[in-house]
Tab-separated table of C-alpha atoms and ligand atoms in Angstrom:
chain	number	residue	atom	x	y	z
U	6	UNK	CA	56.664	30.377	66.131
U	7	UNK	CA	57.908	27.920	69.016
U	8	UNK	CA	61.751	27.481	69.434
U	9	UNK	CA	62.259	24.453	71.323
U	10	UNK	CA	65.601	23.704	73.620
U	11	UNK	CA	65.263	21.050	75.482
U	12	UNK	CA	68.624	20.009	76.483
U	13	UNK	CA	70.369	22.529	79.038
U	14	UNK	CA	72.599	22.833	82.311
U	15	UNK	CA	72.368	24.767	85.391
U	16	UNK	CA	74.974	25.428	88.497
U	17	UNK	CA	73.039	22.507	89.874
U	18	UNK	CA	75.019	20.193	87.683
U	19	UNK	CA	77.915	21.460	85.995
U	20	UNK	CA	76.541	24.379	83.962
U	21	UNK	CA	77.662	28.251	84.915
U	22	UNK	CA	74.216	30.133	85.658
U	23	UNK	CA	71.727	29.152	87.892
U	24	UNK	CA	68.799	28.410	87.080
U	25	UNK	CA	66.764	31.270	87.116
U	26	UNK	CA	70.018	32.821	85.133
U	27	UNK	CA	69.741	30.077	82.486
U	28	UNK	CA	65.901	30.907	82.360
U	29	UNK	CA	66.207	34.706	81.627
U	30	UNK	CA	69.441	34.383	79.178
U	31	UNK	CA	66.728	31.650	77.431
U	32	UNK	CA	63.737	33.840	77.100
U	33	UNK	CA	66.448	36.634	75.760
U	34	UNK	CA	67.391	34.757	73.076
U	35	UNK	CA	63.886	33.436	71.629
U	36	UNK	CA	62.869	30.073	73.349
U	37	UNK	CA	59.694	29.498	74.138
U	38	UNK	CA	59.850	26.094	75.234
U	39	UNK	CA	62.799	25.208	77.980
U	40	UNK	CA	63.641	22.068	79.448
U	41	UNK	CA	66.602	22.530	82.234
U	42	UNK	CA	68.300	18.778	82.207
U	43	UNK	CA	70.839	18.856	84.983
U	44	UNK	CA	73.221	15.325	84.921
U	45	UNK	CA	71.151	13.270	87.923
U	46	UNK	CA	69.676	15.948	89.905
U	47	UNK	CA	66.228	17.551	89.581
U	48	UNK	CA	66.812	20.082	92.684
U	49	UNK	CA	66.848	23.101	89.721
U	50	UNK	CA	63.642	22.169	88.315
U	51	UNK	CA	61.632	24.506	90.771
U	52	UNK	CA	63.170	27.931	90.501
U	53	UNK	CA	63.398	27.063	87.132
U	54	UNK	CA	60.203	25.967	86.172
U	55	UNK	CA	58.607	29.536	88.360
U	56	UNK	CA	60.937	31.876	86.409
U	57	UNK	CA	59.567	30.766	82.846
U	58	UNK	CA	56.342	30.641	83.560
U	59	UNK	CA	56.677	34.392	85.175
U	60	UNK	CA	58.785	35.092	81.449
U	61	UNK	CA	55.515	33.422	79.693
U	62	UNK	CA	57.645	30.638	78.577
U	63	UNK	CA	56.844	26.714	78.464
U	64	UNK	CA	58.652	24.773	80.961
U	65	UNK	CA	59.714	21.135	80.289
U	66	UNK	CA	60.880	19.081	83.564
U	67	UNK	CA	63.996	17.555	82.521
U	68	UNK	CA	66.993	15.393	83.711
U	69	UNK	CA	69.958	13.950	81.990
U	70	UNK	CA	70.821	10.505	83.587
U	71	UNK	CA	73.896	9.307	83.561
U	72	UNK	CA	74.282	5.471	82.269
U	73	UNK	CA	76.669	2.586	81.720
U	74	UNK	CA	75.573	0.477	78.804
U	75	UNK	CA	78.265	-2.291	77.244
U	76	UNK	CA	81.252	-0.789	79.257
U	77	UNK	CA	80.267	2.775	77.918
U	78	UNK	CA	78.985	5.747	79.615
U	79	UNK	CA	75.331	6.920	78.021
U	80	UNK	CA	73.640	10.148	78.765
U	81	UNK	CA	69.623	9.443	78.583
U	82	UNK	CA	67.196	12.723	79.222
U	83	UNK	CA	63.922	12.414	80.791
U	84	UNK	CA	61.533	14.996	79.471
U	85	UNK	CA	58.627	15.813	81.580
U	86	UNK	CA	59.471	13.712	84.412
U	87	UNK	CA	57.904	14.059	87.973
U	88	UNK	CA	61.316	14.897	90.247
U	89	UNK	CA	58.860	13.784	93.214
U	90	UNK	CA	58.505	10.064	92.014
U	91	UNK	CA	59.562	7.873	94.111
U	92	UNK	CA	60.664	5.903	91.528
U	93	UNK	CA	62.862	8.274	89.903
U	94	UNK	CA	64.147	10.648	92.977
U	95	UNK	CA	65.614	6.960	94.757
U	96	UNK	CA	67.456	5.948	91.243
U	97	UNK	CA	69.070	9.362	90.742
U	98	UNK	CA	69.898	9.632	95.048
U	99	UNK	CA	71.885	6.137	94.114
U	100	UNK	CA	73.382	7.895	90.701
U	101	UNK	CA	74.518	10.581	92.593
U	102	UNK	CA	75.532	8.615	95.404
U	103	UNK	CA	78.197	7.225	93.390
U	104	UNK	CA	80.360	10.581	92.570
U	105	UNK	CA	81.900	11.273	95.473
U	106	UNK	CA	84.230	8.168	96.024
U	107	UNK	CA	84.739	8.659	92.156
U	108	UNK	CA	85.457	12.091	92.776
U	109	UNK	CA	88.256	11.158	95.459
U	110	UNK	CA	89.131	8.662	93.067
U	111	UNK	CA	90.131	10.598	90.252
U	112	UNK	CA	91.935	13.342	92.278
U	113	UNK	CA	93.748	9.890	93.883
U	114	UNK	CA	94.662	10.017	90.512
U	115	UNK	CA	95.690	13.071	89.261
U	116	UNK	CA	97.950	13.574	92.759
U	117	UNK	CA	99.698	10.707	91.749
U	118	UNK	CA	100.338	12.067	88.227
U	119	UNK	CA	101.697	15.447	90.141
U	120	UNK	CA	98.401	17.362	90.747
U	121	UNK	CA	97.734	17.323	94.394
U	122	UNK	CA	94.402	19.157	95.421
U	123	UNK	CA	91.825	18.910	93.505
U	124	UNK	CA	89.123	16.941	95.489
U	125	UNK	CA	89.091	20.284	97.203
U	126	UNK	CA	89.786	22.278	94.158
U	127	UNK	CA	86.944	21.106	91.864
U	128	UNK	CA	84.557	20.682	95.022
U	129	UNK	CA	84.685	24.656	94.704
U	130	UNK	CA	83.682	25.213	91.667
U	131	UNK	CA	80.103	23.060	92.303
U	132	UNK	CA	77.019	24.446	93.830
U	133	UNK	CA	75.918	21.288	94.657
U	134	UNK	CA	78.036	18.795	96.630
U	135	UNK	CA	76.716	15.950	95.587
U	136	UNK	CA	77.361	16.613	92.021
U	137	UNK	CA	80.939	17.005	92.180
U	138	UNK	CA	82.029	15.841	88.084
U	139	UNK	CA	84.447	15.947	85.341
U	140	UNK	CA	83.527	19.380	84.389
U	141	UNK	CA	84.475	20.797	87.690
U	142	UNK	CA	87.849	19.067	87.668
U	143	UNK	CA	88.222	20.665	84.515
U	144	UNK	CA	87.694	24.067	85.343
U	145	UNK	CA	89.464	23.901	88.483
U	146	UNK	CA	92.979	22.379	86.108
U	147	UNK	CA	91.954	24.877	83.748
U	148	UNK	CA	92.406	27.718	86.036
U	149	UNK	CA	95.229	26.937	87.658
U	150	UNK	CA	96.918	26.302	83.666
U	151	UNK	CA	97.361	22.653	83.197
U	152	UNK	CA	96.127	23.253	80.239
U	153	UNK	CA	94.682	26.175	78.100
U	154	UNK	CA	90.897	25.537	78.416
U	155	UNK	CA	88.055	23.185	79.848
U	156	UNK	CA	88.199	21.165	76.300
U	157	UNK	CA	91.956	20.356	76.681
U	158	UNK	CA	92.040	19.388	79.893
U	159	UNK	CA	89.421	16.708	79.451
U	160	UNK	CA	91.999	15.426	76.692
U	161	UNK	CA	95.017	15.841	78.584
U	162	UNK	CA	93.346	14.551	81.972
U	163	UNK	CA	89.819	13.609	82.362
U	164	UNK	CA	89.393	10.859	79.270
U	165	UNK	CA	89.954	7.011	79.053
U	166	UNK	CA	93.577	6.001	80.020
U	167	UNK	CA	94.230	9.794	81.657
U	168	UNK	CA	95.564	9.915	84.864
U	169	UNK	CA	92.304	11.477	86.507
U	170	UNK	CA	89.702	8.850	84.427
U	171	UNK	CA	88.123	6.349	86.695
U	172	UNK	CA	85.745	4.159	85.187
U	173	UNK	CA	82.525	4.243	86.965
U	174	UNK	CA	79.282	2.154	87.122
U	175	UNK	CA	76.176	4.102	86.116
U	176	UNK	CA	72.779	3.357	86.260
U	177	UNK	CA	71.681	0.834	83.665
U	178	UNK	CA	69.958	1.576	80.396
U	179	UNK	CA	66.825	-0.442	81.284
U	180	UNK	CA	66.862	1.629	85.054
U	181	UNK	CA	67.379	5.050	83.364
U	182	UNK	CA	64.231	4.456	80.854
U	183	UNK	CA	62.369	2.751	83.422
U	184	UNK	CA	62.988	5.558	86.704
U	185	UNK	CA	61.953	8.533	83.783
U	186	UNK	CA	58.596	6.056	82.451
U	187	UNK	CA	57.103	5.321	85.809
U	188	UNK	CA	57.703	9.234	86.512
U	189	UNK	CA	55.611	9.920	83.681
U	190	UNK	CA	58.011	11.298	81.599
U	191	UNK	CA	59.194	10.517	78.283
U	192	UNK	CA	62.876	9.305	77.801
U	193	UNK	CA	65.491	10.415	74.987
U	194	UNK	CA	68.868	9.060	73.781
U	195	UNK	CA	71.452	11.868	74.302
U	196	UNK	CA	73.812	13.191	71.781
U	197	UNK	CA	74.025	9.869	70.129
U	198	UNK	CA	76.757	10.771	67.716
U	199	UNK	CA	78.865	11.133	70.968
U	200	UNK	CA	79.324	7.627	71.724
U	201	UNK	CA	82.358	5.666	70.512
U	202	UNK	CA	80.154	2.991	68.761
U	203	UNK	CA	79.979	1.721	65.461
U	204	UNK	CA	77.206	1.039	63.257
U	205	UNK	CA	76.615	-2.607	64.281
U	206	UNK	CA	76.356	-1.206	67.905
U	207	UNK	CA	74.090	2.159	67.208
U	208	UNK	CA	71.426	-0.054	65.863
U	209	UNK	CA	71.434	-2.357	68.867
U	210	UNK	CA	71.612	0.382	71.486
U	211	UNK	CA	68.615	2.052	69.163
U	212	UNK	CA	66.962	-1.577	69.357
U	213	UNK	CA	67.312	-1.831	72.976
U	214	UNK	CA	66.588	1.833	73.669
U	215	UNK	CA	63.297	1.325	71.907
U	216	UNK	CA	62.443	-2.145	73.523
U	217	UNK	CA	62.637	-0.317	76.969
U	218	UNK	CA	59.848	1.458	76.316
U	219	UNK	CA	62.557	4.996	74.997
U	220	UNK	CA	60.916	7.200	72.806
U	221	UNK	CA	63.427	9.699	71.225
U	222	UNK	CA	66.580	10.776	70.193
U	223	UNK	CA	68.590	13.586	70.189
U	224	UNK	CA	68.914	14.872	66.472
U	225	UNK	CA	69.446	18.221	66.619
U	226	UNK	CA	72.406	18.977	69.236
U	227	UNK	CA	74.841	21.133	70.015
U	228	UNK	CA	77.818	17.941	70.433
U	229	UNK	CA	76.353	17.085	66.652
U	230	UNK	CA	77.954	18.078	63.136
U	231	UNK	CA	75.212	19.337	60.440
U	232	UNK	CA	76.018	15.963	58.550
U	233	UNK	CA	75.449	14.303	62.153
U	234	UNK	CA	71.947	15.986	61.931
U	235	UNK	CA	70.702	13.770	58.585
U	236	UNK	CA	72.545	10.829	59.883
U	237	UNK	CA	70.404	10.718	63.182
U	238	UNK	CA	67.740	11.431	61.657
U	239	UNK	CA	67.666	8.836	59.497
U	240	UNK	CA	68.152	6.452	62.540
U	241	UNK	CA	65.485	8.329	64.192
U	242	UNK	CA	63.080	7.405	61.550
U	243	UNK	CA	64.465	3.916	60.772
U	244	UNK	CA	63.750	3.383	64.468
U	245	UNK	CA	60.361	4.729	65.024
U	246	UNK	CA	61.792	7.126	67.655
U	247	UNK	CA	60.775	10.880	68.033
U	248	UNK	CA	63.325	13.670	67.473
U	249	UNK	CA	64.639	15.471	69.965
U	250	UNK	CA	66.140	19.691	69.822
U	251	UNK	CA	69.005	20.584	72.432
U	252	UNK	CA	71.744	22.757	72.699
U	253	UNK	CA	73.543	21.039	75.683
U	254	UNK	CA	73.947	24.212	77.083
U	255	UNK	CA	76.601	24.413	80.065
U	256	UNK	CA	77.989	28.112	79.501
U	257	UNK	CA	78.730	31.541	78.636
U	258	UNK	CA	81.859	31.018	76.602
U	259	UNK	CA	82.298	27.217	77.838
U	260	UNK	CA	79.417	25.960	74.837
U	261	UNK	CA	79.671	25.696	71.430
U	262	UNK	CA	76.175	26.271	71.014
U	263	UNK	CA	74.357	29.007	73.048
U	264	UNK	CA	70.446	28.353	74.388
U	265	UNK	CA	67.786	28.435	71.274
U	266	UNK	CA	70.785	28.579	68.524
U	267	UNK	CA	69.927	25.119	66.855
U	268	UNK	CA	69.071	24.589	63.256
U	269	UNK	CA	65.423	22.963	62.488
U	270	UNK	CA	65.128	18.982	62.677
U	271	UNK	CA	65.936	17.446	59.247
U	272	UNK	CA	62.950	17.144	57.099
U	273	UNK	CA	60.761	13.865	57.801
U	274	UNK	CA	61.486	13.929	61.516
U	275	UNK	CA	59.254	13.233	63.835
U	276	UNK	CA	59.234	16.135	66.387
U	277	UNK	CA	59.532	14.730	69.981
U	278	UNK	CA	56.759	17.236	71.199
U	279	UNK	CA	54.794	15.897	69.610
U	280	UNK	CA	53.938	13.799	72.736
U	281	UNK	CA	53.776	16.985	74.630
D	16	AMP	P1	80.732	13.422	84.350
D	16	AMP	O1	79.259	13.114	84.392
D	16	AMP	O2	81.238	13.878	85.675
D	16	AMP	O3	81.528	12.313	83.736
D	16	AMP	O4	80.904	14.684	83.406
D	16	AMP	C1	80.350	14.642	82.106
D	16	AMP	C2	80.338	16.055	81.551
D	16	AMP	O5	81.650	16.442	81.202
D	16	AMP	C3	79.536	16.205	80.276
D	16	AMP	O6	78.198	16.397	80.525
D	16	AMP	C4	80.159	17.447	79.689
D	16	AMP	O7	79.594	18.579	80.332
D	16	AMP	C5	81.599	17.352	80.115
D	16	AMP	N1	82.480	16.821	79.065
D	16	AMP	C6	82.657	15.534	78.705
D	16	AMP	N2	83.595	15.444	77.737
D	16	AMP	C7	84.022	16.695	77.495
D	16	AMP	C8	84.995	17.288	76.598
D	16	AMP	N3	85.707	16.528	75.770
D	16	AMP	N4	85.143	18.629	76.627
D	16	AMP	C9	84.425	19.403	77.472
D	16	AMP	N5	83.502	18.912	78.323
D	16	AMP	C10	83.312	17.588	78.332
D	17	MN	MN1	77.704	18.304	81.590
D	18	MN	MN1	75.418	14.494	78.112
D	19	MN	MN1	74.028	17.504	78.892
């Protein structure tokens, strides 16, 4: 039997194993079909992509793009995108371009709430400099005790209104779906019961997910509550849009979910690999 995860994060983002790491632990625990989806960068995708197919598992070419749609931030994944697409290696340069003055912003930020140092203090904990984020801020505060783990420090710090929030200007919806089509990959709403939105809203971001040309949605997810589960999958169906599987993997010990640990899509879900 396939176990699908298709929703992970490697050192090249803001996850804690590299990729090859994330790729054995993976295979350990039962998956057969991987897709690493690091937040705007594909750089993992090769050592990645070599180590599963030396395990004998099936790897998926993923990203997770980061998006501002009606003054919120959206995560949309791309599942077997080409990273070598023109198309879709310029829009995630200009994502990523973006995170460094944000970076400086929010430690502006914190120093003035008391916290000096942690441009330099979260730039340590990432691998890659370009993807300096919230999660290594949090790490860094975490370590040095602002607060008692990663999770309370985003609450405490890193959130709307915090002293180390900066609002920031994503790619749009319509480039995110677009950047992951003309790669040739197919493009899935993130942990949808995330977003601060109500109903009214869900069914026009579904509406205007779909009329870009956005073919699934995250169902099954590790940021998701089993009731969350039926509930998107409901919408999934109402909305014509295939169902996605992924743990959201960052972590040993940082997760709540570990790689391959999901339940089964709700009955009457369409599964997204399906257009495998
Ligand atoms: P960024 O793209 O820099 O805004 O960072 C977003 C990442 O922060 C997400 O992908 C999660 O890994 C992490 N994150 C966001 N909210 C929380 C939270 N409440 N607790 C722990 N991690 C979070
Ligand atoms: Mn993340
Ligand atoms: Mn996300
Ligand atoms: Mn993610």
């Amino acid at each position: 039997m396939s176990k699908y995860d298709l929703h992970c994060h490697s050192t090249r983002s803001d996850g804690l194993l590299k990729p090859r790491e994330l790729v054995a632990r993976a295979s350990e625990r039962g998956v057969t079909v991987l897709a690493l989806t690091d937040h705007d960068d594909t750089g993992g995708l090769r050592e990645a992509s070599a180590c599963a197919e030396a395990a004998g598992m099936q790897f998926v070419n993923g990203v997770e793009v980061s998006v501002t749609w009606a003054d919120q931030t959206l995560h949309v994944v791309g599942l077997h995108v080409d990273p070598d697409h023109p198309a879709l290696a310029d829009g995630l340069a200009r994502v990523r371009s973006g995170r460094q003055r944000r970076a400086e912003d929010m430690a502006a930020g914190l120093a003035q709430a008391g916290i000096p140092g942690t441009f330099e203090g979260a730039s340590a904990y990432a691998t890659n400099p370009a993807l300096v984020g919230r999660t290594h801020f949090a790490r860094f505060l975490a370590a040095r005790g602002y607060a008692r783990d990663v999770g309370a420090v985003f609450r405490r710090y890193l959130t709307a209104g915090r002293p180390g929030y900066v609002p920031h200007q994503w790619a749009s919806l319509e480039e995110a779906v677009t950047w992951i089509r003309a790669s040739g990959g197919i493009a899935v709403l993130a942990h949808p019961g995330r977003y601060r939105i109500g109903n009214l809203q869900r069914e026009e971001l579904l509406g205007c997910f779909s009329d870009l040309g956005g073919k699934g949605v995250e169902v099954v997810t590790g940021s998701h509550t089993p009731e969350q589960h039926i509930t998107w999958g409901h919408y999934a169906q109402r909305f014509g849009l295939f169902a996605s599987v992924g743990s959201d993997f960052h972590g040993p010990g940082e997760s709540l979910r570990d790689l391959g640990s999901l339940p089964p899509l709700p009955e009457g879900c369409r599964p997204v690999w399906e257009l495998f």
